Coordinates of C-alpha atoms (C1' of nucleotides) and ligand atoms in Angstrom, one line a residue:
Chain A
M44 CA -52.8 233.8 19.5
H45 CA -51.4 233.7 23.1
S46 CA -48.2 232.1 24.3
F47 CA -47.4 230.1 27.5
S48 CA -46.4 232.2 30.4
V49 CA -43.0 231.3 32.0
G50 CA -44.9 230.2 35.2
K51 CA -47.1 227.8 33.3
L52 CA -44.2 226.4 31.4
R53 CA -42.4 225.9 34.6
I54 CA -45.3 224.0 36.1
V55 CA -45.6 221.8 33.1
L56 CA -41.9 221.0 33.1
I57 CA -41.9 220.2 36.8
F58 CA -44.9 217.9 36.2
M59 CA -43.1 216.1 33.3
Y60 CA -40.0 215.8 35.4
L61 CA -41.9 214.2 38.3
C62 CA -43.6 211.8 35.9
I63 CA -40.3 210.7 34.5
A64 CA -38.7 210.5 37.9
V65 CA -41.5 208.3 39.3
Q66 CA -41.3 206.2 36.2
M67 CA -37.5 205.8 36.6
M68 CA -37.9 205.1 40.3
K69 CA -40.5 202.5 39.6
K70 CA -38.3 201.1 36.8
N71 CA -35.3 200.9 39.1
V72 CA -37.2 199.1 41.9
E73 CA -38.8 196.8 39.4
D74 CA -35.5 196.0 37.8
L75 CA -33.9 195.5 41.2
L76 CA -36.5 193.0 42.1
K77 CA -36.3 191.2 38.8
A78 CA -32.5 191.1 39.0
H79 CA -32.9 189.2 42.3
N80 CA -35.5 186.8 40.9
V81 CA -38.4 188.3 42.8
S82 CA -41.7 188.9 41.0
P83 CA -42.2 192.7 41.1
T84 CA -45.7 192.9 42.6
A85 CA -47.2 196.2 43.6
M86 CA -46.7 195.6 47.3
R87 CA -43.2 194.5 47.0
M88 CA -42.3 197.5 44.9
I89 CA -43.9 199.8 47.5
V90 CA -42.0 198.1 50.3
L91 CA -38.6 198.1 48.6
D92 CA -39.0 201.6 47.3
H93 CA -39.7 202.9 50.8
L94 CA -36.7 201.0 52.2
L95 CA -34.4 202.5 49.6
D96 CA -35.5 205.9 50.7
Q97 CA -34.3 205.5 54.3
Q98 CA -31.1 206.6 56.1
A99 CA -31.8 204.4 59.0
A100 CA -33.2 200.8 59.3
L101 CA -36.9 200.3 59.8
S102 CA -38.9 197.9 61.9
L103 CA -41.9 196.0 60.6
A104 CA -44.0 198.3 62.7
D105 CA -42.3 201.4 61.1
L106 CA -43.1 200.1 57.7
E107 CA -46.7 199.2 58.6
K108 CA -47.2 202.8 59.8
A109 CA -45.5 204.4 56.8
L110 CA -47.3 202.2 54.3
A111 CA -50.7 202.1 55.8
P112 CA -53.2 200.7 55.0
A113 CA -50.9 198.0 53.6
D114 CA -51.2 194.7 55.4
R115 CA -48.6 193.9 58.1
I116 CA -48.2 190.3 57.2
T117 CA -47.7 191.0 53.5
I118 CA -45.0 193.5 54.4
Y119 CA -43.5 190.9 56.7
R120 CA -43.5 188.2 54.0
S121 CA -42.1 190.7 51.5
L122 CA -39.2 191.3 53.9
R123 CA -38.5 187.6 54.3
T124 CA -38.5 187.2 50.6
F125 CA -36.2 190.1 50.1
E126 CA -33.9 188.8 52.8
S127 CA -33.7 185.3 51.3
K128 CA -32.9 186.9 47.9
G129 CA -30.2 189.2 49.2
L130 CA -32.1 192.4 48.7
V131 CA -32.4 193.5 52.4
H132 CA -30.9 192.3 55.6
G133 CA -32.5 192.1 59.0
I134 CA -30.7 193.7 61.9
D135 CA -30.8 192.5 65.5
D136 CA -29.8 195.7 67.3
G137 CA -30.6 194.4 70.8
S138 CA -33.9 196.3 71.0
G139 CA -35.9 193.1 70.7
V140 CA -37.4 194.1 67.4
T141 CA -35.8 193.3 64.1
K142 CA -34.9 196.3 61.8
Y143 CA -34.5 196.0 58.1
A144 CA -32.2 197.8 55.7
C145 CA -31.3 197.4 52.0
C146 CA -28.2 195.6 51.2
A147 CA -25.5 197.8 49.7
A148 CA -23.2 195.2 48.1
D149 CA -24.0 192.4 45.7
C150 CA -25.8 190.0 48.0
G151 CA -27.8 187.2 46.5
P152 CA -29.6 184.0 47.4
E153 CA -26.3 182.4 48.3
G154 CA -25.8 184.8 51.1
H155 CA -25.1 188.3 52.4
H156 CA -21.6 189.7 51.8
D157 CA -21.7 193.2 53.1
V158 CA -20.8 192.5 56.7
H159 CA -20.7 195.8 58.5
V160 CA -21.1 197.5 61.9
H161 CA -24.5 198.6 63.1
F162 CA -25.1 201.6 65.3
V163 CA -28.0 202.2 67.7
C164 CA -28.6 205.7 69.0
R165 CA -29.7 205.7 72.6
N166 CA -31.2 209.1 72.1
C167 CA -33.2 208.9 68.9
Q168 CA -33.4 205.1 68.8
E169 CA -32.4 205.0 65.2
T170 CA -30.4 202.0 63.9
Y171 CA -27.8 202.8 61.2
C172 CA -25.8 200.6 58.9
L173 CA -22.2 201.7 58.8
P174 CA -20.8 200.0 55.7
R175 CA -17.6 201.9 56.0
S176 CA -16.8 200.4 59.4
R177 CA -15.5 197.0 58.7
I178 CA -15.5 194.5 61.5
P179 CA -11.9 194.2 62.7
E180 CA -10.0 191.1 63.4
F181 CA -10.3 189.4 66.8
T182 CA -8.9 186.3 68.4
L183 CA -10.9 183.3 69.5
P184 CA -9.7 180.4 71.7
V185 CA -8.4 177.5 69.8
G186 CA -11.1 175.2 68.4
F187 CA -13.7 177.9 67.9
Q188 CA -14.5 178.3 64.2
P189 CA -16.2 181.6 63.3
E190 CA -18.6 181.8 60.5
E191 CA -20.7 185.0 61.1
V192 CA -20.1 188.1 63.1
N193 CA -22.5 190.6 64.4
L194 CA -21.2 193.8 65.9
V195 CA -23.6 196.3 67.4
V196 CA -22.5 199.6 68.8
R197 CA -24.7 201.6 71.1
G198 CA -24.1 205.3 71.7
V199 CA -25.1 208.7 70.3
C200 CA -25.5 209.2 66.6
Q201 CA -24.1 211.8 64.4
V202 CA -27.4 213.7 64.3
C203 CA -28.0 213.7 68.0
A204 CA -24.4 214.5 68.9
G205 CA -24.1 217.3 66.4
Chain B
M93 CA -14.9 144.0 119.5
H94 CA -14.7 144.5 115.7
S95 CA -12.9 147.2 113.8
F96 CA -13.9 149.3 110.7
S97 CA -13.0 147.7 107.4
V98 CA -11.0 149.8 105.0
G99 CA -14.1 149.9 102.6
K100 CA -16.4 151.3 105.3
L101 CA -13.9 153.8 106.4
R102 CA -13.5 155.0 102.8
I103 CA -17.3 155.4 102.4
V104 CA -17.5 157.4 105.7
L105 CA -14.7 159.6 104.6
I106 CA -16.2 160.3 101.2
F107 CA -19.5 161.1 102.9
M108 CA -17.8 163.6 105.2
Y109 CA -15.9 165.1 102.4
L110 CA -19.1 165.6 100.4
C111 CA -20.9 167.2 103.4
I112 CA -18.0 169.6 103.8
A113 CA -17.9 170.4 100.1
V114 CA -21.6 171.1 99.9
Q115 CA -21.3 173.3 103.0
M116 CA -18.4 175.2 101.5
M117 CA -20.3 175.5 98.2
K118 CA -23.3 176.9 99.9
K119 CA -21.1 179.2 102.0
N120 CA -19.5 180.4 98.8
V121 CA -22.8 181.2 97.1
E122 CA -24.1 182.8 100.2
D123 CA -21.1 185.0 100.6
L124 CA -21.1 185.9 96.9
L125 CA -24.7 187.1 97.3
K126 CA -24.0 189.0 100.4
A127 CA -20.9 190.6 98.9
H128 CA -23.2 192.0 96.2
N129 CA -25.8 193.2 98.6
V130 CA -28.4 190.5 97.7
S131 CA -30.3 188.7 100.5
P132 CA -29.3 185.1 100.2
T133 CA -32.7 183.4 100.0
A134 CA -33.0 179.7 99.2
M135 CA -34.2 180.3 95.6
R136 CA -31.4 182.8 94.9
M137 CA -28.8 180.4 96.2
I138 CA -30.1 177.6 94.1
V139 CA -30.2 179.7 90.9
L140 CA -26.8 181.3 91.4
D141 CA -25.2 178.0 92.3
H142 CA -26.6 176.4 89.2
L143 CA -25.3 179.2 87.1
L144 CA -21.8 178.9 88.6
D145 CA -21.7 175.3 87.5
Q146 CA -22.2 176.0 83.8
Q147 CA -19.7 176.2 81.0
A148 CA -22.3 177.8 78.7
A149 CA -24.9 180.5 79.2
L150 CA -28.5 179.4 80.1
S151 CA -31.8 180.7 79.1
L152 CA -34.7 181.2 81.5
A153 CA -36.3 178.1 80.1
D154 CA -33.1 176.1 80.7
L155 CA -33.0 177.2 84.3
E156 CA -36.7 176.4 84.7
K157 CA -36.2 172.9 83.4
A158 CA -33.1 172.3 85.5
L159 CA -34.5 173.6 88.7
A160 CA -38.0 172.3 88.4
P161 CA -40.3 172.7 90.2
A162 CA -39.0 176.1 91.0
D163 CA -41.2 178.9 89.7
R164 CA -40.2 180.5 86.5
I165 CA -41.1 184.0 87.5
T166 CA -39.1 183.7 90.7
I167 CA -36.1 182.6 88.7
Y168 CA -36.7 185.4 86.3
R169 CA -36.7 188.0 89.1
S170 CA -33.7 186.5 90.7
L171 CA -31.8 186.9 87.4
R172 CA -32.9 190.5 87.1
T173 CA -31.8 191.2 90.6
F174 CA -28.4 189.5 89.9
E175 CA -28.0 191.5 86.8
S176 CA -28.7 194.8 88.5
K177 CA -26.2 193.9 91.2
G178 CA -23.5 192.8 88.8
L179 CA -23.6 189.1 89.6
V180 CA -24.7 187.8 86.2
H181 CA -25.1 189.4 82.7
G182 CA -27.8 188.7 80.1
I183 CA -26.6 187.9 76.6
D184 CA -28.5 188.7 73.5
D185 CA -27.1 186.1 71.1
G186 CA -29.5 186.7 68.3
S187 CA -31.6 183.6 69.0
G188 CA -34.4 185.8 70.3
V189 CA -34.1 184.4 73.9
T190 CA -31.8 186.0 76.5
K191 CA -29.1 183.8 77.9
Y192 CA -27.5 184.4 81.3
A193 CA -24.0 183.8 82.6
C194 CA -22.1 184.7 85.7
C195 CA -19.9 187.7 85.6
A196 CA -16.2 186.9 85.8
A197 CA -14.8 190.3 86.7
D198 CA -15.6 192.6 89.6
C199 CA -18.9 193.9 88.3
G200 CA -21.2 195.7 90.7
P201 CA -24.4 197.8 90.8
E202 CA -22.5 200.6 89.0
G203 CA -22.2 198.5 85.9
H204 CA -20.7 195.5 84.1
H205 CA -17.0 195.8 83.3
D206 CA -16.1 192.4 81.8
V207 CA -17.0 193.3 78.2
H208 CA -16.2 190.3 76.1
V209 CA -17.1 188.4 73.0
H210 CA -19.9 185.8 72.9
F211 CA -19.9 182.8 70.7
V212 CA -23.0 180.9 69.5
C213 CA -22.5 177.4 68.1
R214 CA -24.8 176.7 65.2
N215 CA -24.5 173.0 65.9
C216 CA -25.2 172.6 69.6
Q217 CA -26.8 176.0 70.0
E218 CA -24.7 176.7 73.1
T219 CA -23.7 180.3 73.9
Y220 CA -20.3 180.8 75.4
C221 CA -18.6 183.7 77.1
L222 CA -15.1 184.3 75.8
P223 CA -13.6 186.5 78.4
R224 CA -10.1 186.1 76.8
S225 CA -11.3 187.6 73.5
R226 CA -11.4 191.3 74.1
I227 CA -13.4 193.3 71.6
P228 CA -10.9 194.9 69.2
E229 CA -10.8 198.5 68.1
F230 CA -12.9 199.7 65.2
T231 CA -13.5 202.9 63.5
L232 CA -16.8 204.8 63.3
P233 CA -17.8 207.7 61.0
V234 CA -17.1 211.1 62.5
G235 CA -19.8 212.2 64.9
F236 CA -20.8 208.8 66.2
Q237 CA -20.0 208.4 69.8
P238 CA -19.8 204.8 71.0
E239 CA -20.8 203.8 74.5
E240 CA -21.5 200.1 74.5
V241 CA -20.4 197.3 72.2
N242 CA -21.9 193.9 71.6
L243 CA -20.0 191.4 69.5
V244 CA -21.5 188.0 68.8
V245 CA -19.8 185.4 66.8
R246 CA -21.6 182.5 65.2
G247 CA -19.9 179.3 64.2
V248 CA -18.8 175.9 65.4
C249 CA -17.7 175.6 69.0
Q250 CA -14.7 173.8 70.4
V251 CA -16.7 170.8 71.4
C252 CA -18.6 170.3 68.2
A253 CA -15.5 171.0 66.0
G254 CA -13.4 168.6 68.1
Chain C
dG224 C1' -60.4 185.4 25.6
dC225 C1' -60.6 181.4 28.8
dT226 C1' -58.6 178.1 32.0
dG227 C1' -56.0 176.1 35.5
dA228 C1' -51.6 175.8 38.2
dG229 C1' -48.8 178.3 40.9
dT230 C1' -48.0 182.5 43.4
dT231 C1' -49.3 186.3 46.4
dT232 C1' -52.3 188.5 49.6
dG233 C1' -55.3 189.5 53.8
dC234 C1' -57.3 188.1 57.8
dA235 C1' -57.5 185.3 61.9
dA236 C1' -55.2 182.6 65.1
dT237 C1' -51.2 180.8 67.4
dT238 C1' -46.8 180.6 69.6
dC239 C1' -43.2 182.2 72.3
dC240 C1' -40.8 185.1 75.4
dA241 C1' -40.8 189.1 78.5
dT242 C1' -43.1 191.6 81.9
dT243 C1' -46.5 193.0 85.4
dG244 C1' -50.3 192.8 89.3
dC245 C1' -51.6 191.2 93.3
dA246 C1' -52.2 188.3 97.3
dT247 C1' -49.6 185.4 100.3
dG248 C1' -45.4 183.9 102.5
dT249 C1' -40.9 185.0 104.6
dT250 C1' -37.3 187.7 106.8
dA251 C1' -35.2 191.2 109.5
dT252 C1' -35.4 194.1 113.3
dG253 C1' -36.8 196.5 117.4
Chain D
dC228 C1' -44.2 189.3 119.4
dA229 C1' -45.2 193.1 116.2
dT230 C1' -44.5 195.1 112.1
dA231 C1' -42.5 196.8 107.9
dA232 C1' -39.8 195.5 104.1
dC233 C1' -38.8 192.1 101.0
dA234 C1' -39.5 187.8 98.3
dT235 C1' -42.4 184.4 96.1
dG236 C1' -46.1 182.0 93.3
dC237 C1' -49.9 182.2 90.4
dA238 C1' -52.6 184.5 86.9
dA239 C1' -52.8 187.7 83.5
dT240 C1' -51.0 190.8 80.1
dG241 C1' -48.2 192.7 76.2
dG242 C1' -45.5 192.6 72.1
dA243 C1' -43.3 190.5 68.3
dA244 C1' -42.7 186.7 65.2
dT245 C1' -44.8 183.2 62.8
dT246 C1' -48.3 180.1 60.7
dG247 C1' -53.0 178.3 58.4
dC248 C1' -56.1 179.0 55.1
dA249 C1' -59.1 180.7 51.8
dA250 C1' -59.6 184.3 48.4
dA251 C1' -57.3 187.0 44.8
dC252 C1' -54.2 187.4 41.4
dT253 C1' -50.6 186.2 37.5
dC254 C1' -49.4 184.1 33.6
dA255 C1' -48.5 180.3 30.3
dG256 C1' -51.0 177.4 27.3
dC257 C1' -55.1 176.4 24.8
Ligands
LIG154 MN1 -26.8 196.9 57.8
LIG155 MN1 -20.6 186.8 78.8
LIG156 ZN1 -29.6 209.7 67.4
LIG157 ZN1 -21.3 173.4 69.6

DNA sequence: GCTGAGTTTGCAATTCCATTGCATGTTATG
DNA sequence: CATAACATGCAATGGAATTGCAAACTCAGC
């Protein structure tokens, strides 16, 4: 009778770990969707999962490329659904194409609460959410009633400046 | 021999005043163009004069409508020229269409200096420059080097809130 | 399991704005 | 006037967002 080698055991353990990780990941994405009242379809789970992976915001074209051969319109409509349910927020960074990133705070169908600064790197073109950088107070002429604020900073990002 | 009535004299004086006013206006627009190294063509004077009249920023479509039957592309290229020479600045107010407004400060071909807040009214859809509302200080994570800032506030404007 | 209503998806088409190419018209200058 | 440089008008293009619609799918109720 022969025993498992350490190498084989390691491979089996890694495989089991990956299975569990993928399951947990899927479970997390699924639960996140359900928690926001969105039916967890295959496409939506793929889109949301990919968005959760990102450091920087993605455009529809980015997602289309990354998730090929998924249909662009389906991704587009997933994003709109997510946005309306407070799962992701669209970012108008001045480039002319909307970028999307996951909401950090407890946003919901009532609205988005995590108002933060966005940063666009003129070198790598990436768009980052900066949740730590709260938008400061500013004064408006009398009579103007603010409701939403969008602050976009252009410059060189951490990675490119490093 | 009969004399002028007071009424006729008044009309003549108003007419003369208007002639002089229009001349001065034209002279002002022409000088403004020349001062920024832009040949004062008929179209450019019309476009710039109309922009100087406005309280709120205008889109290309707005200008096209107001200045009909002037050619849209010619207006478009006038605006680009003005922008490059520091006469007007384009505003990305999040509506997806660029609005244009005259520069208040001493901008030039080197760049635009009058960085200010822009306000979009969700009721009347007008976009206003708020030159008095300076963009406040804000903090960025270490490593991010800011170069340009764009702050757009959405809400209800002075007129609509009245 | 089968059915039907409601939802989601994929493809085609449309709309809207920004931008470019090119031939013609205009201006400035000697 | 001649000529080069610049400005204009029309047509065409490009890219992104959005919509229409029919087929595919999901799921509760039989
Ligand atoms: Mn963000
Ligand atoms: Mn402005
Ligand atoms: Zn960068
Ligand atoms: Zn208003």
